[in-house]
Short mmCIF file of C-alpha atoms in Angstrom, two decimals:
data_model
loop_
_atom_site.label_atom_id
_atom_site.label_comp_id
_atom_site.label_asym_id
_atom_site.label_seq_id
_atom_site.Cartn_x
_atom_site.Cartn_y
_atom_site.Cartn_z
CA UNK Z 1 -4.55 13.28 -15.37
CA UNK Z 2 -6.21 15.61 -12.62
CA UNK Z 3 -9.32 15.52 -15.09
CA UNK Z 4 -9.96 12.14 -16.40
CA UNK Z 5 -10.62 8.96 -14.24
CA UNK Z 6 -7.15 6.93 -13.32
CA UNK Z 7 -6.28 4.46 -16.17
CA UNK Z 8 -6.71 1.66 -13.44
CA UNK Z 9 -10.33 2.72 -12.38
CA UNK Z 10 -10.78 2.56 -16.28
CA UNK Z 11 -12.99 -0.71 -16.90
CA UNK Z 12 -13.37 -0.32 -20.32
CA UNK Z 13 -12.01 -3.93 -22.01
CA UNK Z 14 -10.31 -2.05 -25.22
CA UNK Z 15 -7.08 -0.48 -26.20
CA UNK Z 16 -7.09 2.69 -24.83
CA UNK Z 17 -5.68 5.92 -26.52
CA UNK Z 18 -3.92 9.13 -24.37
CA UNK Z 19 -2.26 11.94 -25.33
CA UNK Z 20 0.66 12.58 -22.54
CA UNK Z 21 2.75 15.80 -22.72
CA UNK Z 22 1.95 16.22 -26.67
CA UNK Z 23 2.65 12.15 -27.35
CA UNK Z 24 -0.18 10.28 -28.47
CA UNK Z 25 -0.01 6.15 -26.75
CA UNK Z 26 -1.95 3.75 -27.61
CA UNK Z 27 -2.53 1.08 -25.13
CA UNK Z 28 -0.21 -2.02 -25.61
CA UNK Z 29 -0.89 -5.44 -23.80
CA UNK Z 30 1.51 -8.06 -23.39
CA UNK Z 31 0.99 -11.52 -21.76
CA UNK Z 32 2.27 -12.00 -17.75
CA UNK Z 33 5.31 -14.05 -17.65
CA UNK Z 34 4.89 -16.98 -15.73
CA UNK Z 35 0.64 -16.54 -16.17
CA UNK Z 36 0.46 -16.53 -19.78
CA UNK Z 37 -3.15 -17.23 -21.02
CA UNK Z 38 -4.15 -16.30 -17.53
CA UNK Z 39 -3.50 -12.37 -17.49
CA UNK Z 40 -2.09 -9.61 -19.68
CA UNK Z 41 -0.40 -5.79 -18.39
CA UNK Z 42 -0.93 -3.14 -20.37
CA UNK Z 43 1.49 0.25 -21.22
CA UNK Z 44 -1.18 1.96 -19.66
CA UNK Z 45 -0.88 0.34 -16.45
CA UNK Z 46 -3.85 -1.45 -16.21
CA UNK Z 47 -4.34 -5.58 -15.72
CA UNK Z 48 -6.44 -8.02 -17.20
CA UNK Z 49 -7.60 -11.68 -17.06
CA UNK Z 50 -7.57 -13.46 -20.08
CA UNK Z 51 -10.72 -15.57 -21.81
CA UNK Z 52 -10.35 -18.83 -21.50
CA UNK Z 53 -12.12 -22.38 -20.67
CA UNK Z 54 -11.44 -24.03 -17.20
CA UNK Z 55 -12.80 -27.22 -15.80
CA UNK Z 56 -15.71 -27.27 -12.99
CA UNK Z 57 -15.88 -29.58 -10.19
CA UNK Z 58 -19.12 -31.01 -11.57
CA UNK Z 59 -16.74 -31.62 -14.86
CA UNK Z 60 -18.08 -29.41 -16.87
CA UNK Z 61 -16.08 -26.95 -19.02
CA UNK Z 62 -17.09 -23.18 -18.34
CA UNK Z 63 -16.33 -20.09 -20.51
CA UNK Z 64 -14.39 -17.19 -18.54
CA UNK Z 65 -14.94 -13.53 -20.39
CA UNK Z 66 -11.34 -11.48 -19.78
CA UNK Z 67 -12.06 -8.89 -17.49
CA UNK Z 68 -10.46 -5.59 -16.18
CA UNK Z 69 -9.10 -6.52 -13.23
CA UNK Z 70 -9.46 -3.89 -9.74
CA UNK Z 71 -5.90 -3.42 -8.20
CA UNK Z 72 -5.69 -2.83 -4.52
CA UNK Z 73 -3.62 0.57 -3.09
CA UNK Z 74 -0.55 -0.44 -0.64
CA UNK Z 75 0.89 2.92 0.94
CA UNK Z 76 0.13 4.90 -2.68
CA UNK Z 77 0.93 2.16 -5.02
CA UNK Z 78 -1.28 -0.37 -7.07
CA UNK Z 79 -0.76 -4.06 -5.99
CA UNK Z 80 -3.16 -6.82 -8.06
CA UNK Z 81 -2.81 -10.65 -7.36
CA UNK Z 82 -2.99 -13.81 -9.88
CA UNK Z 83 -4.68 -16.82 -9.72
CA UNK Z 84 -3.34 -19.92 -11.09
CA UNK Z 85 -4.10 -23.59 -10.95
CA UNK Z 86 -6.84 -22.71 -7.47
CA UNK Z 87 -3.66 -20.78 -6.05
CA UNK Z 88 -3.12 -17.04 -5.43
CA UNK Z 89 0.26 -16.11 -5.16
CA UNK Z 90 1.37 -13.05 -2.28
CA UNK Z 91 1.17 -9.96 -4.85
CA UNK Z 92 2.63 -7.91 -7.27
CA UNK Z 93 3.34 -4.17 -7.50
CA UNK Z 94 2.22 -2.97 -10.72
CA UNK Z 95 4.28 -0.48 -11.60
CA UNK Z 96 7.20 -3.26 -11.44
CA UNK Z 97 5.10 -5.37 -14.28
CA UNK Z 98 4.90 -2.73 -16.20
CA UNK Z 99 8.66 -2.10 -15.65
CA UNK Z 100 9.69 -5.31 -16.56
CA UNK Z 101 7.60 -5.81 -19.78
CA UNK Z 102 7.86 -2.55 -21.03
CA UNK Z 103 10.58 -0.82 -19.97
CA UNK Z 104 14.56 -2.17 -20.90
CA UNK Z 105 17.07 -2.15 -18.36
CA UNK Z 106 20.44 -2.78 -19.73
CA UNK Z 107 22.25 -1.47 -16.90
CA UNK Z 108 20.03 -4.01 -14.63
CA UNK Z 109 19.03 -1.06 -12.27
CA UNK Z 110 17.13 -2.15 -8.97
CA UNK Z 111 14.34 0.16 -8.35
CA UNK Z 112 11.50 1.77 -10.48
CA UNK Z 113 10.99 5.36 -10.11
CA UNK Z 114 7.70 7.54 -10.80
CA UNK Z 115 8.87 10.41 -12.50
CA UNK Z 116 5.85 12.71 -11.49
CA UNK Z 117 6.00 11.43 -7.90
CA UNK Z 118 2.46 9.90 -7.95
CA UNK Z 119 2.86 5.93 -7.12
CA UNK Z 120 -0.68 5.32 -8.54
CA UNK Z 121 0.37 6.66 -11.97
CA UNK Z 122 2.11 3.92 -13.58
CA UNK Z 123 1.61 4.25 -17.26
CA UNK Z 124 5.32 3.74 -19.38
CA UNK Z 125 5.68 7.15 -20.06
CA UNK Z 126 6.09 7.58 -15.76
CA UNK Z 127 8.07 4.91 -15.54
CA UNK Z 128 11.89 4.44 -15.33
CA UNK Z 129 14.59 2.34 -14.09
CA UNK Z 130 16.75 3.79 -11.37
CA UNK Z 131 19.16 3.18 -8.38
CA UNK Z 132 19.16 3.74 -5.02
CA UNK Z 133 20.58 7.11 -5.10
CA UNK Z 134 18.52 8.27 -8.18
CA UNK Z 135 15.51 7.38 -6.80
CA UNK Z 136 16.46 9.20 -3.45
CA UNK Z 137 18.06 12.00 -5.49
CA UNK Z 138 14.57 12.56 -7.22
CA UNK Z 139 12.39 12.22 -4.16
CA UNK Z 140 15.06 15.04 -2.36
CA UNK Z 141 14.76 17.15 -5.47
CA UNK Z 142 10.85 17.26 -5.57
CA UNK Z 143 10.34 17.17 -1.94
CA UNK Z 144 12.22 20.73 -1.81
CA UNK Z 145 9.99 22.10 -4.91
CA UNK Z 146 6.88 20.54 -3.37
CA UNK Z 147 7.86 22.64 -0.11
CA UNK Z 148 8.22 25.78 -2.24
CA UNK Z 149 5.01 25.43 -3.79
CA UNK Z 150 3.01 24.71 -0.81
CA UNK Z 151 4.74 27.57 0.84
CA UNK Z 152 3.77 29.95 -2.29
CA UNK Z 153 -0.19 29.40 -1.42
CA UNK Z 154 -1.89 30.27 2.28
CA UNK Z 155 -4.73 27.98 1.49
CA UNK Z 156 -2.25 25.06 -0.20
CA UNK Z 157 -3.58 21.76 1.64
CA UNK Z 158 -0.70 19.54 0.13
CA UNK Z 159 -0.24 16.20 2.01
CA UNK Z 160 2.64 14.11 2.77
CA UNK Z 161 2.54 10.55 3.38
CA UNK Z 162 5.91 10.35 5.93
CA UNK Z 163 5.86 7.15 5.69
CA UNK Z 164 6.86 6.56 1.69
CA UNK Z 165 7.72 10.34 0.86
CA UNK Z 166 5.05 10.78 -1.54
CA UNK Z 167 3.39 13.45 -1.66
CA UNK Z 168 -0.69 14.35 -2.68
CA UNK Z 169 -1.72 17.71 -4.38
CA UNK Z 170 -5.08 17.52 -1.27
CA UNK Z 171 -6.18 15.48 1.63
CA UNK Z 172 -8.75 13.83 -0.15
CA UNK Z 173 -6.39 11.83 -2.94
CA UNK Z 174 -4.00 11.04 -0.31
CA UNK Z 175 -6.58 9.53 1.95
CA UNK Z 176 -7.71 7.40 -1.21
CA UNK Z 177 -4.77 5.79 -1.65
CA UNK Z 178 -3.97 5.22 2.19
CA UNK Z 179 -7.43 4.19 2.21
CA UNK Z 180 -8.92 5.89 4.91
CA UNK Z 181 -12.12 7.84 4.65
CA UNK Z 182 -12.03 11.46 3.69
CA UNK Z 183 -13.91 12.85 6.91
CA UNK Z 184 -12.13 10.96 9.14
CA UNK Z 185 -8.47 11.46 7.32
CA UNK Z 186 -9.72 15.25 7.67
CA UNK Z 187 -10.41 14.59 11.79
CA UNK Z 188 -7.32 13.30 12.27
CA UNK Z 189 -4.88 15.75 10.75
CA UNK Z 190 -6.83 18.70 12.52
CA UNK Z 191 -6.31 17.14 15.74
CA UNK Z 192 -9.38 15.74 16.59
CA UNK Z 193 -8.69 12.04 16.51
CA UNK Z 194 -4.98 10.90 17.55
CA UNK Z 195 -3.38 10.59 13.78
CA UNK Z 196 -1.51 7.05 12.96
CA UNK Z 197 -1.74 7.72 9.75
CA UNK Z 198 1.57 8.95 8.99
CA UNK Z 199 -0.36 11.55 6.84
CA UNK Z 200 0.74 15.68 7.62
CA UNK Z 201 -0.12 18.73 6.31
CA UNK Z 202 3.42 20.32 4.11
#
């Protein structure tokens, strides 16, 4: 992924194809329970409003296109909101959408974990059901590798987030997704501006 744009900066309003550790996917959408006719997920982890007519105030019936929709980034992860009936409701995490349409969960596990530790990543293929413990197991089992490999390189500028465990191969995508400017992300984790960030240097 390093060298194509994320799926969910992706605008493009067509089924999008990927190949993903030698398996080709083709993007799948399926309508959002509860907002059907109103928005579709797709495999790929993106979001999108559906076509459809709604009434004006001035009583007129108006045609909306379906539309890529831009998620917003909570601590890492992709959050998008629906509208339905003039209401927005609170949120939604994405990768649990995808989860739940996509991925079966006979064992009715709790959590969602991202396999390649990147919360922003949520295409099925990252995606898998998990406990408590498994999900902590995983984030303890990475953590220590992540440590090795940042140890391996004198110039390694790997970033953790303290505040979720996730970690960010460079300053600059971990400031994205706290959303916090580069330069100033960069100030405060030299030492220059008091850091609230929750952001250090591994």
């Amino acid at each position: 992924m390093t060298d194509k744009i994320p799926y969910y900066l992706d605008k493009r309003n067509e089924n999008l194809v990927d190949v993903i550790n030698g398996v080709e996917y083709t993007e799948e959408w399926r309508p959002v329970v509860g907002f059907e006719g109103y928005y579709e997920v797709s495999s790929f982890g993106r979001v999108r409003s559906c076509e459809r007519r709604i009434l004006t105030k001035a009583g007129n019936y108006q045609k909306i296109k379906s539309r890529i929709m831009s998620l917003c980034m909570m601590k890492g992860y992709c959050k998008v909101k629906f509208h339905k009936n003039c209401k927005a409701n609170k949120g939604n995490l994405v990768h649990r959408i995808i989860a739940e349409h996509f991925i079966p969960n006979p064992e009715n596990k709790k959590e969602i974990n991202h396999k390649n530790m990147i919360p922003s990543f949520n295409h099925i293929s990252n995606l898998e059901w998990a406990t408590r413990k498994e999900n902590m197991e995983h984030l303890f089992s990475n953590y220590e590798r992540k440590l090795r490999k940042g140890a391996a390189h004198s110039n390694s500028k790997l970033v953790l987030d303290t505040n979720t465990g996730v970690f960010y191969e460079c300053l600059r995508e971990a400031a994205f997704h706290k959303g916090i400017e580069y330069a100033l992300a960069r100030k405060k984790l030299s030492g220059y501006n008091k850091n609230k960030t929750g952001l250090i240097y591994a």
